[in-house]
Short mmCIF file of C-alpha atoms and ligand atoms in Angstrom, two decimals:
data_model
loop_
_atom_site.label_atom_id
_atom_site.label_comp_id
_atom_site.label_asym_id
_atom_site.label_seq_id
_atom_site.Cartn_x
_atom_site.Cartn_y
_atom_site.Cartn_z
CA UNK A 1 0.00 0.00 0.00
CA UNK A 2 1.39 3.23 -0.88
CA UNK A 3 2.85 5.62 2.06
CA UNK A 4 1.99 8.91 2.66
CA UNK A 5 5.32 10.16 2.31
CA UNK A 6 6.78 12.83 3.87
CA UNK A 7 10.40 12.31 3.62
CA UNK A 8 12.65 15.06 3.04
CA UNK A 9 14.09 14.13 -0.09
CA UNK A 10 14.47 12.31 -2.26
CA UNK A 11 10.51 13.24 -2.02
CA UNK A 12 7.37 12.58 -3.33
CA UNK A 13 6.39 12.89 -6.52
CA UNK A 14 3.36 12.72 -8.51
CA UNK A 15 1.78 9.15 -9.31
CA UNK A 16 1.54 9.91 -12.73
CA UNK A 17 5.19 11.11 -13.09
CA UNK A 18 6.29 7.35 -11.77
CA UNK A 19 3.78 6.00 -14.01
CA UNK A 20 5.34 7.73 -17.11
CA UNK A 21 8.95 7.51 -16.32
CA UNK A 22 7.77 3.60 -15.40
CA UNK A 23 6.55 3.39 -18.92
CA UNK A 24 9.25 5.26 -20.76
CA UNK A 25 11.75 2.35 -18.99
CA UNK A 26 10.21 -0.16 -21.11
CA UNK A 27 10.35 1.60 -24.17
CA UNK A 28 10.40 5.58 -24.41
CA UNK A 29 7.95 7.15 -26.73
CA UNK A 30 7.80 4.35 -29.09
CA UNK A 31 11.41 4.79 -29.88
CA UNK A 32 11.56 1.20 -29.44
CA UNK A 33 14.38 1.68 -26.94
CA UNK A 34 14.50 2.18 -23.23
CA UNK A 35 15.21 5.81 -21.41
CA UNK A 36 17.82 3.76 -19.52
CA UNK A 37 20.22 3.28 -22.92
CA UNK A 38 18.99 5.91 -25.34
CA UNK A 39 21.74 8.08 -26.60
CA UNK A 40 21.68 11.56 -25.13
CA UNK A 41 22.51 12.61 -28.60
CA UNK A 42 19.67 11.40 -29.98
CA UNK A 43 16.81 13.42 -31.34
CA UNK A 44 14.63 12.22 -28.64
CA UNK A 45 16.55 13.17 -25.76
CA UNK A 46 17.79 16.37 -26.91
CA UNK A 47 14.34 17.66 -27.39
CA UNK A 48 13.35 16.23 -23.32
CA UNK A 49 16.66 18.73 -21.99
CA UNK A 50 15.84 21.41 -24.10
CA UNK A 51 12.38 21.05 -23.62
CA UNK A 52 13.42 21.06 -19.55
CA UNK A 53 15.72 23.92 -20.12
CA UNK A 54 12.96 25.89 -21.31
CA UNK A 55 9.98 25.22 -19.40
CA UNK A 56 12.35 25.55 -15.94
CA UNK A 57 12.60 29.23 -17.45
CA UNK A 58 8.84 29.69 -18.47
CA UNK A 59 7.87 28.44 -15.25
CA UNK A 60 10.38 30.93 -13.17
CA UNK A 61 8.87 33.53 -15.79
CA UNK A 62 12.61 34.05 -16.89
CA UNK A 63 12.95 33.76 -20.61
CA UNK A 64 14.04 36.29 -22.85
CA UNK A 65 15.61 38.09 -19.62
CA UNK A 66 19.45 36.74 -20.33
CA UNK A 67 19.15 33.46 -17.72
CA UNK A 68 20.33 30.18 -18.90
CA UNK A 69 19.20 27.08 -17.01
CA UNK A 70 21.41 23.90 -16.64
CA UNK A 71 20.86 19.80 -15.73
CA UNK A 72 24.33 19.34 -14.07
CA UNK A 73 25.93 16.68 -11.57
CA UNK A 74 27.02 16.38 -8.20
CA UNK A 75 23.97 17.76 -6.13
CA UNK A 76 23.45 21.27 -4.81
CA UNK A 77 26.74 20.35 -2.41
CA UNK A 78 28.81 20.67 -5.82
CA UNK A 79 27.33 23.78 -5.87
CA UNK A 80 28.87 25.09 -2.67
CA UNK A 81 32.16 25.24 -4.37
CA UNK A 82 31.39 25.85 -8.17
CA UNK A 83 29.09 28.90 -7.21
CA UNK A 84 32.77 30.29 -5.52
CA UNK A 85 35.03 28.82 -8.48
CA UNK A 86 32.90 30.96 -11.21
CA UNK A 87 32.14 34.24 -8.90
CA UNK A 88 34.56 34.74 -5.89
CA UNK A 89 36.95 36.94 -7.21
CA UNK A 90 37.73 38.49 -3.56
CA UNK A 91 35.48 38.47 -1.26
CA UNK A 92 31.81 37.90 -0.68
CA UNK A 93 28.69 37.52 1.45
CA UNK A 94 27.00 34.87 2.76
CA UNK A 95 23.94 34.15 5.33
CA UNK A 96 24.22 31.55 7.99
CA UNK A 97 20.81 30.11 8.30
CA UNK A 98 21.85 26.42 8.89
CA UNK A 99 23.75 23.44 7.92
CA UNK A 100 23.66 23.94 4.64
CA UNK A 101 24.87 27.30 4.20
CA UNK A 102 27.41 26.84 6.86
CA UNK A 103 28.66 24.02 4.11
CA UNK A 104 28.12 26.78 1.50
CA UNK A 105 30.60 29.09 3.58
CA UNK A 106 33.31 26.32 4.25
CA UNK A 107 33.47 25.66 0.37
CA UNK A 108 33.60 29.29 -0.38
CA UNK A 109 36.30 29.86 1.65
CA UNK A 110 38.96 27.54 -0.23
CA UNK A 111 38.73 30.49 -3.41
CA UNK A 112 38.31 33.61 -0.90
CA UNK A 113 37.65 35.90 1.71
CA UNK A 114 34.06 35.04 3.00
CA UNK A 115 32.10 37.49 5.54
CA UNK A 116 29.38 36.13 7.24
CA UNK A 117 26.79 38.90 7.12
CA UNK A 118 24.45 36.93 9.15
CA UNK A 119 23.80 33.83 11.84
CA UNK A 120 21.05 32.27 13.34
CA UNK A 121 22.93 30.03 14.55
CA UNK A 122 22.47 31.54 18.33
CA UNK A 123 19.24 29.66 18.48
CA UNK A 124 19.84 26.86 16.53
CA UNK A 125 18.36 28.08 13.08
CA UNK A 126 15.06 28.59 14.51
CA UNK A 127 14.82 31.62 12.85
CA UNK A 128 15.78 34.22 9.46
CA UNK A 129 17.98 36.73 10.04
CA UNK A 130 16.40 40.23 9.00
CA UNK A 131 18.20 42.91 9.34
CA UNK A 132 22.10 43.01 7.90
CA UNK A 133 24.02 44.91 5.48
CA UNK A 134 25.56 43.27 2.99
CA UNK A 135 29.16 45.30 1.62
CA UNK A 136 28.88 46.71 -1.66
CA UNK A 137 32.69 45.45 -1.84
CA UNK A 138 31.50 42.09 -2.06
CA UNK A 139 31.21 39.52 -5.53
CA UNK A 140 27.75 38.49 -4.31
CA UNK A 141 25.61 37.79 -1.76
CA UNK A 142 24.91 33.79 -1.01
CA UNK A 143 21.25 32.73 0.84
CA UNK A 144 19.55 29.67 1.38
CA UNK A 145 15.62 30.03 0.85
CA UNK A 146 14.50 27.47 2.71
CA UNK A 147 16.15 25.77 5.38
CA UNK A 148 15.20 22.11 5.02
CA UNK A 149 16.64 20.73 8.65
CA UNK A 150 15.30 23.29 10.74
CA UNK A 151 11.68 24.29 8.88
CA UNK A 152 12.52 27.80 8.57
CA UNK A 153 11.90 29.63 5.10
CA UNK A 154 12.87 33.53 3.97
CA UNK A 155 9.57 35.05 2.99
CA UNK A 156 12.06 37.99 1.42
CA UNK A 157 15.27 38.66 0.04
CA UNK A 158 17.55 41.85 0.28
CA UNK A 159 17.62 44.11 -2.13
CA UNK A 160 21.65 44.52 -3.32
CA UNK A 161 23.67 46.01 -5.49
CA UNK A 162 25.82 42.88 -6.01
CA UNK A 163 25.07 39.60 -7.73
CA UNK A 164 22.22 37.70 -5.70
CA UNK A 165 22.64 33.89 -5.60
CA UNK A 166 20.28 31.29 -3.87
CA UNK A 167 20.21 27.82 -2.90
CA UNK A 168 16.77 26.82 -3.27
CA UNK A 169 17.50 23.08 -2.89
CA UNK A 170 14.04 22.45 -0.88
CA UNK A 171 11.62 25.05 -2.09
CA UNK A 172 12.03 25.79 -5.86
CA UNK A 173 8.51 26.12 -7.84
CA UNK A 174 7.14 26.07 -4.46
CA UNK A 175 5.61 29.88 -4.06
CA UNK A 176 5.56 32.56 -6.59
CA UNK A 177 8.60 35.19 -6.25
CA UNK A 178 10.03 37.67 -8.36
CA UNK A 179 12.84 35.54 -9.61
CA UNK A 180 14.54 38.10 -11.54
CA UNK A 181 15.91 39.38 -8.30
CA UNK A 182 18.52 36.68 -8.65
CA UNK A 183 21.38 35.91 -10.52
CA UNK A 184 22.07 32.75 -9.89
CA UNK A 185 19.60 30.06 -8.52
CA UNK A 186 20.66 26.52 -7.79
CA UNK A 187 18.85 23.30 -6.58
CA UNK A 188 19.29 20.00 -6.03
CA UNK A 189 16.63 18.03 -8.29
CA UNK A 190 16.02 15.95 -5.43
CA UNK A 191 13.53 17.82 -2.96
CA UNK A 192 11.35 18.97 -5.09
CA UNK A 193 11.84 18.91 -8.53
CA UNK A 194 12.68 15.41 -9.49
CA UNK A 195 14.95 12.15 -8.54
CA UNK A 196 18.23 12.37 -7.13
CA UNK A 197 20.97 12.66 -9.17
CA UNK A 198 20.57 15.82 -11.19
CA UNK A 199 20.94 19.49 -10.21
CA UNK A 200 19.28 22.62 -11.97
CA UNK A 201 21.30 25.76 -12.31
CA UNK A 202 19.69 29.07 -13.24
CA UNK A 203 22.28 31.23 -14.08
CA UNK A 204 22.23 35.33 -15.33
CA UNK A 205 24.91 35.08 -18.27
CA UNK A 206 25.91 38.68 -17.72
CA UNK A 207 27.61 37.96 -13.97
CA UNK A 208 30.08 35.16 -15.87
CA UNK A 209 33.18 35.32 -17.01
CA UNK A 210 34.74 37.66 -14.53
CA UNK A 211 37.02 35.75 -12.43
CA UNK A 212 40.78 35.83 -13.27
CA UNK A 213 41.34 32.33 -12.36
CA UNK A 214 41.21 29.00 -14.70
CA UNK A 215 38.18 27.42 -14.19
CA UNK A 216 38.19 23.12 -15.03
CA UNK A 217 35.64 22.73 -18.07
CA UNK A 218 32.97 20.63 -15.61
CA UNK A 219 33.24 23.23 -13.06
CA UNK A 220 32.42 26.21 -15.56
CA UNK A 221 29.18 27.44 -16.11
CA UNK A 222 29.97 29.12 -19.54
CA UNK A 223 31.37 25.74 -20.68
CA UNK A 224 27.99 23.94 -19.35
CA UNK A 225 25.78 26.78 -21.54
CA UNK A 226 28.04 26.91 -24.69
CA UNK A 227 27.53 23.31 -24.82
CA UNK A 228 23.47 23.31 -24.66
CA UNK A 229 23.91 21.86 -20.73
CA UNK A 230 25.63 18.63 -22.35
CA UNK A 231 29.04 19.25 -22.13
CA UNK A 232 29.20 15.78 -20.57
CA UNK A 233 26.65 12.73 -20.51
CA UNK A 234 23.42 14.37 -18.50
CA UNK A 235 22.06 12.26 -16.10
CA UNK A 236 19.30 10.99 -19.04
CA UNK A 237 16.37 9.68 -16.82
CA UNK A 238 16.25 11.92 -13.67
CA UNK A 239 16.40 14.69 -16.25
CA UNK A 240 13.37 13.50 -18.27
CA UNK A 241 11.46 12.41 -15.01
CA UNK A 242 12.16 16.23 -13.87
CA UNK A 243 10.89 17.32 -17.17
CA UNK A 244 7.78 15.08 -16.59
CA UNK A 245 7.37 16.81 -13.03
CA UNK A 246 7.48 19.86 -14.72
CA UNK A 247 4.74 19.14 -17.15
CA UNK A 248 2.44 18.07 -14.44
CA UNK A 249 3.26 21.03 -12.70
CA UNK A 250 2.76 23.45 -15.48
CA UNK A 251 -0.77 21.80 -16.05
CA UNK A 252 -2.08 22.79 -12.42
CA UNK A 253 -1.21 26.33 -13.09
CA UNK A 254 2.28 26.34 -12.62
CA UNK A 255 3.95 28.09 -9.45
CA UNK A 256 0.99 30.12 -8.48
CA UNK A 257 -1.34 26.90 -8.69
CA UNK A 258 0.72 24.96 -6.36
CA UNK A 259 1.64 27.68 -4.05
CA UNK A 260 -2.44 28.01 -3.00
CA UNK A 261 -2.34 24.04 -2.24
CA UNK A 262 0.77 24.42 -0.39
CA UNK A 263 -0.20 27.49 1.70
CA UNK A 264 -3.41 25.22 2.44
CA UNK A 265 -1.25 22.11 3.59
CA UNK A 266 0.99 24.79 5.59
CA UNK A 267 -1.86 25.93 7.38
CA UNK A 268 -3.75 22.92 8.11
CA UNK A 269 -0.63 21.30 9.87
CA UNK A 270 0.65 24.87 11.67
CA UNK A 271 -2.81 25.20 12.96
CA UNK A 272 -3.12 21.93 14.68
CA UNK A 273 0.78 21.88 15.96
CA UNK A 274 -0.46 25.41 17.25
CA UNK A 275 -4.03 23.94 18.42
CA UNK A 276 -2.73 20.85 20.15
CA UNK A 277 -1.06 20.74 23.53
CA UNK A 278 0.67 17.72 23.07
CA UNK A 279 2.80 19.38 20.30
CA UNK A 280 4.78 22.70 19.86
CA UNK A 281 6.83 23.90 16.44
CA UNK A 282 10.12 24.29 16.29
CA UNK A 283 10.96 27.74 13.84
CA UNK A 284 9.38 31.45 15.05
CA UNK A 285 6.12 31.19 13.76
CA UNK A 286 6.57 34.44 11.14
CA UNK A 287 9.82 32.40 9.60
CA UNK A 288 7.90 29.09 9.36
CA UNK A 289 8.56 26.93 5.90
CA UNK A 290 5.58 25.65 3.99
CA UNK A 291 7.45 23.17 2.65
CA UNK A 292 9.17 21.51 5.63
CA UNK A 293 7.12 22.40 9.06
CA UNK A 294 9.36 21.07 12.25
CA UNK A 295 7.43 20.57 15.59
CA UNK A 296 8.31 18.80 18.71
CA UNK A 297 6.04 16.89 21.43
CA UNK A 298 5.40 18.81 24.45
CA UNK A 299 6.43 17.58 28.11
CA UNK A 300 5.06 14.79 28.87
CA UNK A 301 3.40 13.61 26.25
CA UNK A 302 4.30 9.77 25.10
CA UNK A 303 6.85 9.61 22.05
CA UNK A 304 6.54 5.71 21.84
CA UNK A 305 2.39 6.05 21.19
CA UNK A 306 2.54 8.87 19.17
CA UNK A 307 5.57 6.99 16.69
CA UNK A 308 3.50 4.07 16.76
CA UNK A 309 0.36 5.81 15.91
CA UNK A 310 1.88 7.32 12.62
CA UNK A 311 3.36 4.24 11.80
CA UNK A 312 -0.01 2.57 11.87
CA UNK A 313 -1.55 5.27 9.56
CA UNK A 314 0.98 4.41 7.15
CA UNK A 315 2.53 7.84 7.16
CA UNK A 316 6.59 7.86 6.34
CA UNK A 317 9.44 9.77 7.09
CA UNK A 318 8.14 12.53 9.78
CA UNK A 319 11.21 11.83 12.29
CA UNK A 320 12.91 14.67 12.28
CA UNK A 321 16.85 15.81 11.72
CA UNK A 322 19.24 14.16 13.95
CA UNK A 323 20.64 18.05 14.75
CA UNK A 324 16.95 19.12 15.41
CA UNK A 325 14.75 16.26 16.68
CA UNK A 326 11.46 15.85 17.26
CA UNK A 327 9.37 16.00 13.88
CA UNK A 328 9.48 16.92 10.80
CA UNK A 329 6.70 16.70 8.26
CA UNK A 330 7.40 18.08 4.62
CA UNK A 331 5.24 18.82 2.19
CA UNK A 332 6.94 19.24 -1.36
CA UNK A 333 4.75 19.89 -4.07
CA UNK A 334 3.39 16.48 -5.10
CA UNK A 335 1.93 15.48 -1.51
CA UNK A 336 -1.70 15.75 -1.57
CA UNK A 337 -3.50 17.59 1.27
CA UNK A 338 -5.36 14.36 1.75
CA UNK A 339 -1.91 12.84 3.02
CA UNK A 340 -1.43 16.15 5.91
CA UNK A 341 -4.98 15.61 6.95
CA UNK A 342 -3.99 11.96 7.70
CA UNK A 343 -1.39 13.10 9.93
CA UNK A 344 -3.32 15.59 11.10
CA UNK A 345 -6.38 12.92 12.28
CA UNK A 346 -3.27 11.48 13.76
CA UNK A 347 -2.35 14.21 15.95
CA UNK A 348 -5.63 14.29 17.65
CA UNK A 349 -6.25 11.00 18.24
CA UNK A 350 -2.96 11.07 19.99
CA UNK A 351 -4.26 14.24 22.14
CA UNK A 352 -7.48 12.27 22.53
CA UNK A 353 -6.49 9.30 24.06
CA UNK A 354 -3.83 10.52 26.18
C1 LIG B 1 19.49 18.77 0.60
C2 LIG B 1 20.03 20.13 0.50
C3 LIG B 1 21.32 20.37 -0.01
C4 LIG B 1 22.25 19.27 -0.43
O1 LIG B 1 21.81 18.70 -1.61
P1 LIG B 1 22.62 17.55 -2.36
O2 LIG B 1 21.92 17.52 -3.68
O3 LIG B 1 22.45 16.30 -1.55
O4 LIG B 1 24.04 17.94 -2.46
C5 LIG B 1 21.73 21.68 -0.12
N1 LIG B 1 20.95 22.70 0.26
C6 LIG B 1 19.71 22.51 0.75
C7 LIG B 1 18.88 23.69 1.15
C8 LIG B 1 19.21 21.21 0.89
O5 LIG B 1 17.98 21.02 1.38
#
């Protein structure tokens, strides 16, 4: 029986996106040949990347405004350090909202001078940072949108002079922003966009190309979009099971369709962490993600019925980072409200007979 699955990624995606990319296994649009050992020269692949590459930019509302996007390798991690190969000249800016930027920060270091505008870390990431100034001196300014460990989500970004780049590993084509405020935008596939094993880039051509140093061809952007994002094999199926998440997602009314289901889910679990004594959240309530809500059981109240209550319903991954504890419940795109009203049922039968 199928889970409701709330793991943090890899994550859910929609039943009919495993039922295509299930199908295109056996033999991919009637090419006769699998998606698993099709060239990625061939006609029919090139048209699912470019296809991708596109409708990543229609649904960011980014064409025709000088962004290139990119299917690369090595997870939003690789991105830590090829983020700093292509833009840290000097010096530059970065947020500390969390484990991942503070990996950000340690790769960024190894080509420059890093300041560290910003920390949360004071309270262990329960919050966003609001007020800090970010040197005009700097290459760019590096944030992470939405802090997947500790549930806590920037509902804004700073307005700066220099280049602003984003990790948005855990909530990209979650909620409707004004994406040309960045310059570069990076995810891993994995949260919320697709399988593991690829990583989209959105990258502003203008800010490349102005580094002094050599930059290895796999680790340069303007390599990756002079060569159509296939400088190198692609990783074939999670990119055409993205592109198949993307579809789906463009059919429900692309970002701003599936932001009003996920402010829905948001609020339906908030309100009963917030209702229910047995449970209080984890993030200040004004920073809270809609994408991964963290919440912990209040004194007292039994972990071993509560875990065994969830287990029964047949709900899946809620336990929550080994930094943070407690719970963890996300909520990426393709989980259906039905699923968070499950859990929901389950917190209150917990509250009602204990
Ligand atoms: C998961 C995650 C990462 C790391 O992604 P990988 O693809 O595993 O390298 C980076 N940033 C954020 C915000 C994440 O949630």
């Amino acid at each position: 029986m199928k889970k409701h699955n709330f793991s943090a990624g890899p994550c859910i995606l929609p039943q009919e996106v495993f039922e295509k990319a299930s199908a295109a296994i056996m033999d991919f649009n009637n090419t006769g040949l699998s998606i698993l050992e099709i060239s990625h020269r061939s006609e029919a692949f090139v048209s699912v990347i470019e296809e991708a590459r596109a409708l990543v930019l229609e649904l960011l509302g980014l064409q025709d405004k000088g962004y290139q996007a990119l299917f690369l390798h090595g997870g939003a991690s690789m991105q830590f350090l090829m983020v700093a190969y292509n833009l840290l000249e000097k010096k530059a800016a970065y947020t500390n909202t969390g484990t991942w930027s503070s990996k950000a920060i340690k790769e960024a270091k190894l080509f420059g001078e890093v300041v560290e505008v910003a920390s949360s870390k004071d309270k262990n990431f329960n919050y966003i940072p609001k007020d800090y100034i970010i040197p005009t001196d700097t290459d760019y300014f590096h944030c992470t949108s939405n802090n997947t460990i500790y549930g806590t989500q920037m509902k804004s970004f700073p307005k700066t002079q220099v280049p602003l780049v984003c990790d948005m590993s855990s909530d990209i084509l979650s909620r409707t922003l004004d994406f040309s405020q960045f310059d570069l935008i990076y995810a891993g596939a994995q949260k919320n966009m697709g399988p593991a094993g690829v990583t989209l880039v959105v990258v502003k051509e203008e800010i490349l190309g102005k580094v002094a140093r050599q930059i290895p061809s796999m680790m340069n952007y303007q390599v990756h979009i002079e060569k159509d994002s296939m400088f190198n094999t692609p990783s074939v199926f999670a990119v055409y099971t993205s592109l198949l998440n993307l579809q789906w997602l463009k059919k429900l009314g692309g970002i701003a369709g599936i932001e009003d289901k996920n402010t829905k889910k948001a609020a339906l679990l908030y309100d009963e962490i917030d209702r229910n004594p047995l449970f209080k959240g984890f993030a200040e309530k004004e920073d809270r993600s809609i994408m991964n809500p963290t919440f912990n059981l209040a004194e007292g109240a039994d972990k071993t019925t509560f875990d065994k209550l969830w287990k029964e319903a047949n709900i899946n991954g809620i336990n929550g980072h080994r930094s943070v504890g407690g719970y963890r419940a996300s909520m990426y795109n393709a989980m259906p409200i039905e699923s968070v009203q499950v859990l929901v049922d389950v917190m209150q039968h917990f509250e009602k007979i204990s």
